[in-house]
Amino acid sequence: MQQTENRERPGRLASSVGEFVVTRQGYYSREFGKIQSATRFPWSWNTAAALAGPFWGASRGLWGFFWMFLVLEALAFVQIGRGWWGDLGADKLARLDRLTLKSDEFMAKYEAAKLAGDPDAASFLNRAENLKKIAVRVAEEAALAAEGATTFLLVGLALLAGLRLVQGFYANTRYEKQYLNWRANPAGTVAGISWTRAGLAGLLWLAIVPLTLYRFTVGKIDPALEPYIAGLPIQKKLYYAPVSDWLDAGFDWLSIEGAGVFNSVVTAIRTILDGLETVLVDAPWPVVMTVIIVVAWRLAGPRVAVFTAAALAYLALFGLWETSMVTVALLGAAAFLCVLFGIPLGIWFGKNQRAYNAALPVLDFMQTMPAFVYLIPIIAFFGTGKPPGVLATLVFGMPPVIRLTALGIRGVPENIKEGATAFGCTRWTLLKDIEIPLAMPSIMTGVNQTILMCLSMVVIASLIGAKGLGQDVLIALQYAAKGQGMLAGLAILFCAMVIDRIVQGHYKRSTARQQPGR
């Protein structure tokens, strides 16, 4: 039976491969069998791929193969073009012509001054001779650049030949993977050869390679074609300026109409900051230091307490205590608000896929938009100072805790939720006692990332008056005070590490207590 099955397998493979490749069925059956039986790299050669290059991959539906080797071959063609007809020493020769013309001009002035008996005639001669010396050096550089054309040509030819060899050896291996994908999903995988795809690849080649070759060899573009090649034929003032003015008017109108709402938000955040600063800044620093170390000991253990004591001693020793506590207040307020709003939103998004899909572009916008850009609406609506700095930090730091909380909630096994529901758990009990505890590792990772994100915004927020250690770093940047900047940067790092170690340590100790046998 086993021998019969082994005899049938080549026939079944040939039939399946023939249905997939359509053309050259025997060749691909033999090569695919060689690839599948190889224990190391299969030395399978495809002459058609070596000759046609990326077009072979496009005709077979291997668009990744096509784009990768199209880009690499475009680089090879650029080197060939630079060596074949690219005028490598054109700029040097143009400079040489200018120098020669100027030297001749000074020589003419010298001859005229000499005939007139002008005492300054020698100065014209000196200038002409100096320019001739420079011209000789430039001529040598132009000659060297021209000699390098042969090197560029040979390198380009070698690169092109090497790429074609690589494609010849790699093509069947890549095509065999396409075949396996087709076996698993025939409807969703391209099979056979298509001259339409090859024609499309040719159009793409014509749209990319000639223009790239022209740009990197000839150099300058015809002024009449430059607007269409280098950019859109649209002047900046046509659309940019009117839209910018319209946005300015919109910001002004919204800031006036929503002043009450914006002021309420600023007041609420200022209240939280004032409370934190009263505890951290106004209280005597030995008292605050002692309380923080004791809290670290009780929540996270003796190791975290020792690290906390060392970090706080660093702040006190270098006179950074007050500014550090201002930073901790800013960081703590921002992280607290991120967690306060982020975890409930993450739970909602984890349970409601539609809501998460709707919020995903907003989260992407919050994380990818450069911080300096969204400082503009923050200033327009909320002004400057510490509360706007907290809001800017909030925008940047909230997405991680939302995403990871939603990920943790969605990662709770369905069979556990079904079993809890079968035993009579309500939705609230299921969330509180089952889903949140099981999702807690992901949630705590989100909290950790949020703290780090808030830390990264401390210096940027100082640009709008948030003060703290970020202002020290900003001043160090302005005056190139390297030592001051490093000391303040380490202080920011220690503040964030202390907060993170306490939070994470408390979670780990709580988890360890709940495990059986502990």
Short mmCIF file of C-alpha atoms in Angstrom, two decimals:
data_model
loop_
_atom_site.label_atom_id
_atom_site.label_comp_id
_atom_site.label_asym_id
_atom_site.label_seq_id
_atom_site.Cartn_x
_atom_site.Cartn_y
_atom_site.Cartn_z
CA MET A 1 0.00 0.00 0.00
CA GLN A 2 2.77 2.44 0.90
CA GLN A 3 4.63 1.71 -2.33
CA THR A 4 1.46 2.19 -4.35
CA GLU A 5 0.85 5.55 -2.67
CA ASN A 6 4.45 6.62 -3.36
CA ARG A 7 4.01 5.72 -7.05
CA GLU A 8 0.78 7.70 -7.23
CA ARG A 9 2.15 10.84 -5.57
CA PRO A 10 4.31 12.01 -8.53
CA GLY A 11 1.33 11.62 -10.83
CA ARG A 12 -0.96 13.58 -8.51
CA LEU A 13 1.74 16.26 -8.11
CA ALA A 14 2.21 16.57 -11.86
CA SER A 15 -1.53 16.90 -12.41
CA SER A 16 -1.91 19.53 -9.69
CA VAL A 17 1.14 21.50 -10.81
CA GLY A 18 -0.05 21.37 -14.41
CA GLU A 19 -3.39 22.83 -13.43
CA PHE A 20 -1.58 25.62 -11.56
CA VAL A 21 1.17 26.62 -14.01
CA VAL A 22 -0.77 25.94 -17.27
CA THR A 23 2.44 26.17 -19.38
CA ARG A 24 5.67 24.14 -19.11
CA GLN A 25 3.93 21.62 -16.88
CA GLY A 26 6.63 18.96 -16.99
CA TYR A 27 9.41 21.40 -16.15
CA TYR A 28 7.62 22.90 -13.14
CA SER A 29 6.48 19.47 -11.88
CA ARG A 30 10.09 18.32 -11.88
CA GLU A 31 11.41 21.49 -10.26
CA PHE A 32 8.69 21.67 -7.60
CA GLY A 33 9.37 18.06 -6.68
CA LYS A 34 13.08 18.85 -6.37
CA ILE A 35 12.32 21.86 -4.13
CA GLN A 36 9.95 19.93 -1.88
CA SER A 37 12.41 17.08 -1.40
CA ALA A 38 15.44 19.30 -0.78
CA THR A 39 16.75 19.55 2.78
CA ARG A 40 18.90 22.62 2.04
CA PHE A 41 18.64 25.41 -0.49
CA PRO A 42 17.28 23.85 -3.71
CA TRP A 43 19.47 24.73 -6.68
CA SER A 44 16.63 25.14 -9.13
CA TRP A 45 17.30 27.29 -12.21
CA ASN A 46 14.66 29.14 -14.22
CA THR A 47 16.01 30.49 -17.52
CA ALA A 48 12.82 32.41 -18.32
CA ALA A 49 13.02 34.32 -15.03
CA ALA A 50 16.71 35.08 -15.58
CA LEU A 51 16.02 36.49 -19.05
CA ALA A 52 12.73 38.30 -18.42
CA GLY A 53 13.57 39.43 -14.91
CA PRO A 54 10.73 41.15 -13.02
CA PHE A 55 8.35 40.66 -15.99
CA TRP A 56 8.41 36.91 -15.39
CA GLY A 57 7.22 37.46 -11.82
CA ALA A 58 4.44 39.82 -12.93
CA SER A 59 3.20 37.41 -15.61
CA ARG A 60 2.96 34.67 -12.98
CA GLY A 61 1.22 36.90 -10.44
CA LEU A 62 4.28 37.29 -8.17
CA TRP A 63 3.97 41.03 -7.68
CA GLY A 64 6.24 41.08 -4.64
CA PHE A 65 8.94 39.47 -6.78
CA PHE A 66 8.28 42.04 -9.51
CA TRP A 67 8.50 45.14 -7.30
CA MET A 68 11.57 44.01 -5.38
CA PHE A 69 13.65 43.27 -8.46
CA LEU A 70 12.24 46.21 -10.41
CA VAL A 71 13.62 48.61 -7.81
CA LEU A 72 16.97 46.81 -7.64
CA GLU A 73 17.33 46.68 -11.42
CA ALA A 74 16.42 50.38 -11.65
CA LEU A 75 19.45 51.05 -9.42
CA ALA A 76 21.59 48.93 -11.74
CA PHE A 77 20.31 50.80 -14.82
CA VAL A 78 21.11 54.11 -13.12
CA GLN A 79 24.71 53.02 -12.63
CA ILE A 80 24.92 51.85 -16.24
CA GLY A 81 23.42 55.11 -17.49
CA ARG A 82 25.78 57.23 -15.40
CA GLY A 83 28.72 55.33 -16.82
CA TRP A 84 27.43 55.21 -20.41
CA TRP A 85 26.21 58.74 -21.09
CA GLY A 86 26.08 60.50 -17.74
CA ASP A 87 28.38 63.51 -17.80
CA LEU A 88 29.98 62.96 -14.41
CA GLY A 89 32.39 65.87 -14.69
CA ALA A 90 29.89 68.36 -16.13
CA ASP A 91 29.80 70.57 -13.05
CA LYS A 92 33.59 70.56 -12.84
CA LEU A 93 33.93 71.48 -16.52
CA ALA A 94 31.40 74.28 -16.15
CA ARG A 95 33.39 75.65 -13.21
CA LEU A 96 36.58 75.28 -15.26
CA ASP A 97 35.07 77.39 -18.06
CA ARG A 98 34.08 80.10 -15.59
CA LEU A 99 37.53 80.12 -14.01
CA THR A 100 39.25 80.28 -17.42
CA LEU A 101 37.03 83.14 -18.53
CA LYS A 102 37.70 85.07 -15.33
CA SER A 103 41.44 84.42 -15.58
CA ASP A 104 41.50 85.73 -19.17
CA GLU A 105 39.58 88.80 -18.02
CA PHE A 106 42.16 89.59 -15.36
CA MET A 107 44.98 89.00 -17.83
CA ALA A 108 43.36 91.50 -20.19
CA LYS A 109 43.12 94.01 -17.37
CA TYR A 110 46.76 93.34 -16.51
CA GLU A 111 47.89 94.03 -20.08
CA ALA A 112 45.84 97.23 -20.22
CA ALA A 113 47.14 98.38 -16.82
CA LYS A 114 50.71 97.56 -17.80
CA LEU A 115 50.46 99.63 -20.97
CA ALA A 116 48.96 102.52 -18.99
CA GLY A 117 51.69 102.31 -16.36
CA ASP A 118 49.19 101.57 -13.59
CA PRO A 119 50.96 100.51 -10.34
CA ASP A 120 48.10 98.07 -9.60
CA ALA A 121 48.90 96.00 -12.68
CA ALA A 122 50.72 93.37 -10.59
CA SER A 123 47.57 92.67 -8.55
CA PHE A 124 45.67 91.76 -11.73
CA LEU A 125 48.47 89.42 -12.72
CA ASN A 126 48.41 87.71 -9.30
CA ARG A 127 44.67 87.16 -9.51
CA ALA A 128 44.96 85.72 -13.01
CA GLU A 129 47.71 83.31 -11.95
CA ASN A 130 45.79 82.20 -8.85
CA LEU A 131 42.72 81.49 -10.96
CA LYS A 132 44.85 79.48 -13.40
CA LYS A 133 46.15 77.33 -10.52
CA ILE A 134 42.60 76.69 -9.35
CA ALA A 135 41.58 75.93 -12.94
CA VAL A 136 44.34 73.31 -13.21
CA ARG A 137 43.13 71.61 -10.04
CA VAL A 138 39.50 71.67 -11.23
CA ALA A 139 40.56 70.22 -14.59
CA GLU A 140 42.26 67.32 -12.77
CA GLU A 141 39.10 66.71 -10.72
CA ALA A 142 37.00 66.74 -13.91
CA ALA A 143 39.34 64.20 -15.50
CA LEU A 144 39.09 61.92 -12.47
CA ALA A 145 35.30 62.17 -12.53
CA ALA A 146 35.24 61.30 -16.22
CA GLU A 147 37.51 58.30 -15.61
CA GLY A 148 35.06 57.09 -12.97
CA ALA A 149 32.42 56.61 -15.66
CA THR A 150 33.95 53.26 -16.62
CA THR A 151 33.77 52.11 -13.03
CA PHE A 152 30.09 53.08 -12.81
CA LEU A 153 29.37 51.23 -16.05
CA LEU A 154 31.11 48.03 -14.94
CA VAL A 155 29.50 48.11 -11.50
CA GLY A 156 26.06 48.60 -13.07
CA LEU A 157 26.55 45.74 -15.52
CA ALA A 158 27.83 43.45 -12.76
CA LEU A 159 24.88 44.38 -10.54
CA LEU A 160 22.37 43.74 -13.33
CA ALA A 161 23.96 40.39 -14.17
CA GLY A 162 24.02 39.43 -10.51
CA LEU A 163 20.36 40.35 -10.09
CA ARG A 164 19.39 38.24 -13.09
CA LEU A 165 21.31 35.28 -11.65
CA VAL A 166 19.56 35.72 -8.31
CA GLN A 167 16.18 35.83 -10.05
CA GLY A 168 17.00 32.71 -12.03
CA PHE A 169 17.85 30.75 -8.86
CA TYR A 170 15.13 32.25 -6.68
CA ALA A 171 12.19 32.19 -9.11
CA ASN A 172 11.16 28.54 -8.79
CA THR A 173 11.47 28.60 -4.99
CA ARG A 174 9.18 31.62 -4.83
CA TYR A 175 6.79 30.14 -7.38
CA GLU A 176 6.57 26.89 -5.41
CA LYS A 177 5.37 28.89 -2.39
CA GLN A 178 2.73 30.44 -4.62
CA TYR A 179 1.72 26.96 -5.65
CA LEU A 180 1.31 25.85 -2.02
CA ASN A 181 -0.82 28.91 -1.34
CA TRP A 182 -2.92 28.02 -4.36
CA ARG A 183 -3.39 24.49 -3.04
CA ALA A 184 -4.65 25.91 0.25
CA ASN A 185 -6.79 28.69 -1.28
CA PRO A 186 -7.39 28.24 -5.02
CA ALA A 187 -9.93 31.07 -5.23
CA GLY A 188 -7.73 33.66 -3.57
CA THR A 189 -4.39 32.86 -5.26
CA VAL A 190 -3.33 33.77 -8.78
CA ALA A 191 -2.50 30.82 -11.03
CA GLY A 192 -1.20 30.39 -14.56
CA ILE A 193 0.49 32.91 -16.81
CA SER A 194 -1.11 36.15 -17.98
CA TRP A 195 0.16 38.39 -20.74
CA THR A 196 -2.13 41.10 -19.44
CA ARG A 197 -0.19 41.17 -16.19
CA ALA A 198 3.06 41.19 -18.17
CA GLY A 199 1.78 44.17 -20.19
CA LEU A 200 0.83 46.01 -17.03
CA ALA A 201 4.32 45.32 -15.68
CA GLY A 202 5.75 46.80 -18.88
CA LEU A 203 3.72 49.98 -18.40
CA LEU A 204 4.92 50.24 -14.81
CA TRP A 205 8.50 49.74 -15.98
CA LEU A 206 8.10 52.52 -18.54
CA ALA A 207 6.59 54.81 -15.91
CA ILE A 208 9.41 54.25 -13.41
CA VAL A 209 12.72 53.27 -14.96
CA PRO A 210 13.18 55.77 -17.85
CA LEU A 211 12.30 58.81 -15.75
CA THR A 212 14.52 57.61 -12.89
CA LEU A 213 17.33 56.93 -15.34
CA TYR A 214 16.92 60.37 -16.93
CA ARG A 215 16.84 62.11 -13.59
CA PHE A 216 20.02 60.50 -12.25
CA THR A 217 22.07 60.62 -15.44
CA VAL A 218 21.25 63.73 -17.44
CA GLY A 219 20.64 65.59 -14.21
CA LYS A 220 18.60 68.69 -14.87
CA ILE A 221 15.04 68.48 -16.16
CA ASP A 222 13.70 70.60 -18.99
CA PRO A 223 12.07 73.66 -17.36
CA ALA A 224 8.94 73.08 -19.43
CA LEU A 225 8.58 69.54 -18.02
CA GLU A 226 9.74 70.21 -14.47
CA PRO A 227 6.27 71.05 -13.02
CA TYR A 228 4.91 67.74 -14.32
CA ILE A 229 7.90 65.63 -13.33
CA ALA A 230 9.14 67.15 -10.09
CA GLY A 231 5.72 68.08 -8.70
CA LEU A 232 2.18 69.08 -9.47
CA PRO A 233 1.75 72.11 -11.74
CA ILE A 234 -0.01 73.99 -8.95
CA GLN A 235 1.30 77.07 -7.23
CA LYS A 236 1.26 77.06 -3.47
CA LYS A 237 -0.77 80.26 -3.24
CA LEU A 238 -3.70 78.80 -5.18
CA TYR A 239 -4.95 76.43 -2.47
CA TYR A 240 -2.55 76.46 0.47
CA ALA A 241 -3.03 80.07 1.52
CA PRO A 242 -6.88 80.14 1.26
CA VAL A 243 -7.28 76.88 3.18
CA SER A 244 -4.82 78.09 5.82
CA ASP A 245 -6.82 81.31 6.24
CA TRP A 246 -10.04 79.32 6.48
CA LEU A 247 -8.55 77.11 9.22
CA ASP A 248 -7.36 80.19 11.12
CA ALA A 249 -10.87 81.63 11.05
CA GLY A 250 -12.32 78.28 12.17
CA PHE A 251 -9.95 78.03 15.13
CA ASP A 252 -10.72 81.61 16.16
CA TRP A 253 -14.49 81.05 15.96
CA LEU A 254 -14.35 77.76 17.87
CA SER A 255 -12.09 79.17 20.60
CA ILE A 256 -14.54 82.06 21.16
CA GLU A 257 -17.75 80.02 21.01
CA GLY A 258 -16.40 77.18 23.16
CA ALA A 259 -14.56 79.32 25.67
CA GLY A 260 -16.77 78.16 28.52
CA VAL A 261 -16.13 74.48 27.86
CA PHE A 262 -12.40 74.99 27.39
CA ASN A 263 -12.10 77.04 30.57
CA SER A 264 -13.97 74.36 32.51
CA VAL A 265 -11.54 71.70 31.32
CA VAL A 266 -8.56 73.87 32.25
CA THR A 267 -10.06 74.53 35.70
CA ALA A 268 -10.62 70.81 36.35
CA ILE A 269 -7.07 69.90 35.38
CA ARG A 270 -5.65 72.82 37.34
CA THR A 271 -7.50 71.56 40.44
CA ILE A 272 -5.87 68.14 40.11
CA LEU A 273 -2.44 69.72 39.54
CA ASP A 274 -2.80 72.08 42.48
CA GLY A 275 -3.67 69.18 44.77
CA LEU A 276 -0.68 67.15 43.61
CA GLU A 277 1.71 70.10 43.83
CA THR A 278 0.46 70.94 47.34
CA VAL A 279 1.42 67.45 48.45
CA LEU A 280 4.63 67.04 46.45
CA VAL A 281 6.09 70.56 46.23
CA ASP A 282 4.80 72.58 49.18
CA ALA A 283 5.29 69.87 51.80
CA PRO A 284 8.82 69.51 53.29
CA TRP A 285 10.93 67.35 51.05
CA PRO A 286 12.11 64.91 53.79
CA VAL A 287 8.47 64.19 54.61
CA VAL A 288 7.55 63.62 50.99
CA MET A 289 10.62 61.48 50.43
CA THR A 290 9.87 59.32 53.47
CA VAL A 291 6.24 58.83 52.47
CA ILE A 292 7.15 57.84 48.89
CA ILE A 293 9.75 55.32 50.10
CA VAL A 294 7.28 53.77 52.56
CA VAL A 295 4.59 53.57 49.87
CA ALA A 296 7.07 51.90 47.50
CA TRP A 297 8.01 49.41 50.24
CA ARG A 298 4.40 48.55 51.05
CA LEU A 299 3.17 48.32 47.46
CA ALA A 300 6.15 46.94 45.54
CA GLY A 301 8.59 45.49 48.04
CA PRO A 302 12.03 46.30 49.49
CA ARG A 303 13.95 46.28 46.19
CA VAL A 304 11.71 48.92 44.64
CA ALA A 305 11.93 50.90 47.89
CA VAL A 306 15.75 50.89 47.73
CA PHE A 307 15.68 52.01 44.10
CA THR A 308 13.15 54.71 44.95
CA ALA A 309 15.34 55.97 47.80
CA ALA A 310 18.38 56.14 45.49
CA ALA A 311 16.42 57.98 42.78
CA LEU A 312 14.96 60.51 45.23
CA ALA A 313 18.40 61.04 46.76
CA TYR A 314 19.72 61.87 43.29
CA LEU A 315 17.01 64.51 42.87
CA ALA A 316 17.72 66.05 46.24
CA LEU A 317 21.51 65.91 45.91
CA PHE A 318 21.58 67.84 42.62
CA GLY A 319 19.01 70.43 43.64
CA LEU A 320 16.34 69.14 41.28
CA TRP A 321 13.76 68.28 43.91
CA GLU A 322 11.24 71.05 43.32
CA THR A 323 11.31 70.90 39.52
CA SER A 324 11.18 67.09 39.71
CA MET A 325 8.07 67.18 41.88
CA VAL A 326 6.45 69.59 39.43
CA THR A 327 7.24 67.09 36.68
CA VAL A 328 5.88 64.21 38.77
CA ALA A 329 2.70 66.21 39.32
CA LEU A 330 2.35 66.78 35.58
CA LEU A 331 3.21 63.18 34.77
CA GLY A 332 0.96 61.84 37.52
CA ALA A 333 -2.00 63.99 36.48
CA ALA A 334 -1.62 63.01 32.82
CA ALA A 335 -1.17 59.30 33.59
CA PHE A 336 -4.10 59.34 36.04
CA LEU A 337 -6.42 60.90 33.44
CA CYS A 338 -5.18 58.52 30.75
CA VAL A 339 -5.95 55.50 32.93
CA LEU A 340 -9.23 56.98 34.19
CA PHE A 341 -10.62 57.43 30.70
CA GLY A 342 -8.51 54.92 28.77
CA ILE A 343 -9.38 51.69 30.60
CA PRO A 344 -13.20 52.15 30.37
CA LEU A 345 -12.86 53.07 26.70
CA GLY A 346 -10.62 50.05 26.12
CA ILE A 347 -13.18 47.76 27.78
CA TRP A 348 -15.94 49.21 25.62
CA PHE A 349 -13.88 48.83 22.45
CA GLY A 350 -12.92 45.30 23.43
CA LYS A 351 -16.58 44.33 23.67
CA ASN A 352 -17.88 46.38 20.72
CA GLN A 353 -16.00 45.85 17.47
CA ARG A 354 -17.96 48.56 15.65
CA ALA A 355 -17.01 51.15 18.23
CA TYR A 356 -13.38 50.06 18.05
CA ASN A 357 -13.36 50.28 14.25
CA ALA A 358 -14.80 53.79 14.46
CA ALA A 359 -12.24 54.85 17.07
CA LEU A 360 -9.24 53.25 15.35
CA PRO A 361 -8.56 56.15 12.95
CA VAL A 362 -8.76 58.58 15.88
CA LEU A 363 -6.27 56.50 17.90
CA ASP A 364 -3.94 56.31 14.89
CA PHE A 365 -4.20 60.07 14.48
CA MET A 366 -3.40 60.65 18.16
CA GLN A 367 -0.29 58.48 18.01
CA THR A 368 1.10 59.41 14.59
CA MET A 369 0.45 63.14 14.44
CA PRO A 370 3.69 64.96 15.39
CA ALA A 371 3.47 66.46 18.86
CA PHE A 372 4.43 69.92 17.67
CA VAL A 373 1.42 69.91 15.33
CA TYR A 374 -1.29 69.19 17.87
CA LEU A 375 0.27 71.69 20.25
CA ILE A 376 -1.22 74.30 17.90
CA PRO A 377 -4.92 73.55 18.66
CA ILE A 378 -4.04 73.00 22.33
CA ILE A 379 -2.67 76.55 22.51
CA ALA A 380 -5.55 77.93 20.44
CA PHE A 381 -8.26 76.45 22.67
CA PHE A 382 -6.65 76.16 26.10
CA GLY A 383 -3.83 78.70 26.10
CA THR A 384 -0.44 78.02 27.65
CA GLY A 385 0.67 76.75 31.03
CA LYS A 386 0.56 73.48 32.93
CA PRO A 387 -3.06 72.38 32.19
CA PRO A 388 -2.55 72.64 28.40
CA GLY A 389 0.70 70.68 28.86
CA VAL A 390 -1.27 67.94 30.62
CA LEU A 391 -3.83 67.92 27.79
CA ALA A 392 -1.08 67.61 25.17
CA THR A 393 0.39 64.72 27.14
CA LEU A 394 -3.07 63.19 27.44
CA VAL A 395 -3.56 63.14 23.67
CA PHE A 396 -0.24 61.37 23.13
CA GLY A 397 -0.35 58.99 26.10
CA MET A 398 -3.91 57.63 26.06
CA PRO A 399 -3.90 55.39 22.91
CA PRO A 400 -1.62 52.64 24.31
CA VAL A 401 -3.78 51.94 27.36
CA ILE A 402 -6.93 51.95 25.20
CA ARG A 403 -5.48 49.59 22.60
CA LEU A 404 -3.94 47.13 25.06
CA THR A 405 -7.01 47.08 27.29
CA ALA A 406 -9.19 46.29 24.28
CA LEU A 407 -6.68 43.62 23.23
CA GLY A 408 -6.78 42.04 26.69
CA ILE A 409 -10.58 42.02 26.83
CA ARG A 410 -10.84 40.43 23.40
CA GLY A 411 -8.23 37.86 24.39
CA VAL A 412 -10.33 36.35 27.19
CA PRO A 413 -11.26 32.78 26.07
CA GLU A 414 -14.88 32.38 25.02
CA ASN A 415 -15.27 29.03 26.79
CA ILE A 416 -14.43 30.66 30.14
CA LYS A 417 -17.02 33.37 29.58
CA GLU A 418 -19.61 30.81 28.48
CA GLY A 419 -18.95 28.67 31.55
CA ALA A 420 -19.26 31.66 33.89
CA THR A 421 -22.50 32.71 32.22
CA ALA A 422 -23.83 29.14 32.54
CA PHE A 423 -23.21 29.29 36.29
CA GLY A 424 -25.31 32.43 36.58
CA CYS A 425 -22.79 35.29 36.30
CA THR A 426 -24.31 38.62 35.37
CA ARG A 427 -22.62 40.85 32.79
CA TRP A 428 -21.18 43.07 35.53
CA THR A 429 -19.92 40.08 37.56
CA LEU A 430 -18.44 38.54 34.42
CA LEU A 431 -16.60 41.75 33.63
CA LYS A 432 -15.45 42.43 37.20
CA ASP A 433 -14.46 38.92 38.29
CA ILE A 434 -13.52 37.16 35.03
CA GLU A 435 -12.65 39.42 32.12
CA ILE A 436 -10.74 42.22 33.83
CA PRO A 437 -8.56 39.88 35.96
CA LEU A 438 -7.68 37.76 32.91
CA ALA A 439 -6.99 40.86 30.84
CA MET A 440 -4.96 42.51 33.61
CA PRO A 441 -1.48 41.64 32.19
CA SER A 442 -2.37 43.40 28.94
CA ILE A 443 -3.95 46.31 30.82
CA MET A 444 -0.87 46.78 33.00
CA THR A 445 1.33 46.72 29.90
CA GLY A 446 -0.86 49.50 28.54
CA VAL A 447 -0.45 51.46 31.77
CA ASN A 448 3.31 51.03 31.53
CA GLN A 449 3.36 52.25 27.93
CA THR A 450 1.15 55.21 28.83
CA ILE A 451 3.53 56.29 31.59
CA LEU A 452 6.44 56.12 29.16
CA MET A 453 4.50 58.04 26.52
CA CYS A 454 3.62 60.72 29.06
CA LEU A 455 7.29 60.88 30.02
CA SER A 456 8.29 61.52 26.42
CA MET A 457 5.96 64.53 26.29
CA VAL A 458 7.42 66.27 29.34
CA VAL A 459 10.06 68.17 27.36
CA ILE A 460 7.70 69.01 24.50
CA ALA A 461 5.03 70.27 26.90
CA SER A 462 7.58 72.67 28.38
CA LEU A 463 7.40 74.57 25.08
CA ILE A 464 3.94 75.79 26.06
CA GLY A 465 4.80 76.67 29.64
CA ALA A 466 4.45 73.35 31.46
CA LYS A 467 7.74 73.99 33.35
CA GLY A 468 9.34 71.26 35.44
CA LEU A 469 12.38 69.28 34.34
CA GLY A 470 11.35 69.67 30.72
CA GLN A 471 12.10 73.37 30.99
CA ASP A 472 15.60 72.59 32.28
CA VAL A 473 16.21 70.33 29.28
CA LEU A 474 14.83 72.98 26.94
CA ILE A 475 17.15 75.63 28.37
CA ALA A 476 20.06 73.22 28.07
CA LEU A 477 19.24 72.73 24.40
CA GLN A 478 19.05 76.46 23.77
CA TYR A 479 22.42 77.18 25.36
CA ALA A 480 24.15 73.87 24.51
CA ALA A 481 24.56 73.12 28.22
CA LYS A 482 25.35 69.45 27.79
CA GLY A 483 25.92 68.60 31.45
CA GLN A 484 22.77 70.36 32.63
CA GLY A 485 20.73 68.63 29.96
CA MET A 486 22.04 65.18 30.90
CA LEU A 487 21.39 65.68 34.61
CA ALA A 488 17.84 66.91 33.98
CA GLY A 489 17.23 64.07 31.53
CA LEU A 490 18.33 61.47 34.08
CA ALA A 491 16.02 63.08 36.61
CA ILE A 492 13.07 62.71 34.22
CA LEU A 493 14.05 59.08 33.67
CA PHE A 494 14.21 58.34 37.40
CA CYS A 495 10.82 59.96 38.02
CA ALA A 496 9.15 57.79 35.40
CA MET A 497 10.96 54.64 36.55
CA VAL A 498 9.89 55.16 40.16
CA ILE A 499 6.24 55.54 39.18
CA ASP A 500 6.38 52.55 36.84
CA ARG A 501 8.21 50.30 39.31
CA ILE A 502 5.69 51.05 42.05
CA VAL A 503 2.69 50.41 39.82
CA GLN A 504 4.09 47.27 38.19
CA GLY A 505 5.53 45.97 41.46
CA HIS A 506 2.19 46.33 43.20
CA TYR A 507 0.48 44.36 40.43
CA LYS A 508 3.09 41.58 40.52
CA ARG A 509 2.90 41.24 44.31
CA SER A 510 -0.91 41.15 44.19
CA THR A 511 -0.80 38.46 41.51
CA ALA A 512 1.73 36.42 43.48
CA ARG A 513 -0.47 36.50 46.61
CA GLN A 514 -3.45 35.21 44.65
CA GLN A 515 -1.58 32.21 43.25
CA PRO A 516 -2.12 28.95 45.18
CA GLY A 517 0.71 27.75 47.34
CA ARG A 518 2.04 31.25 47.99
#
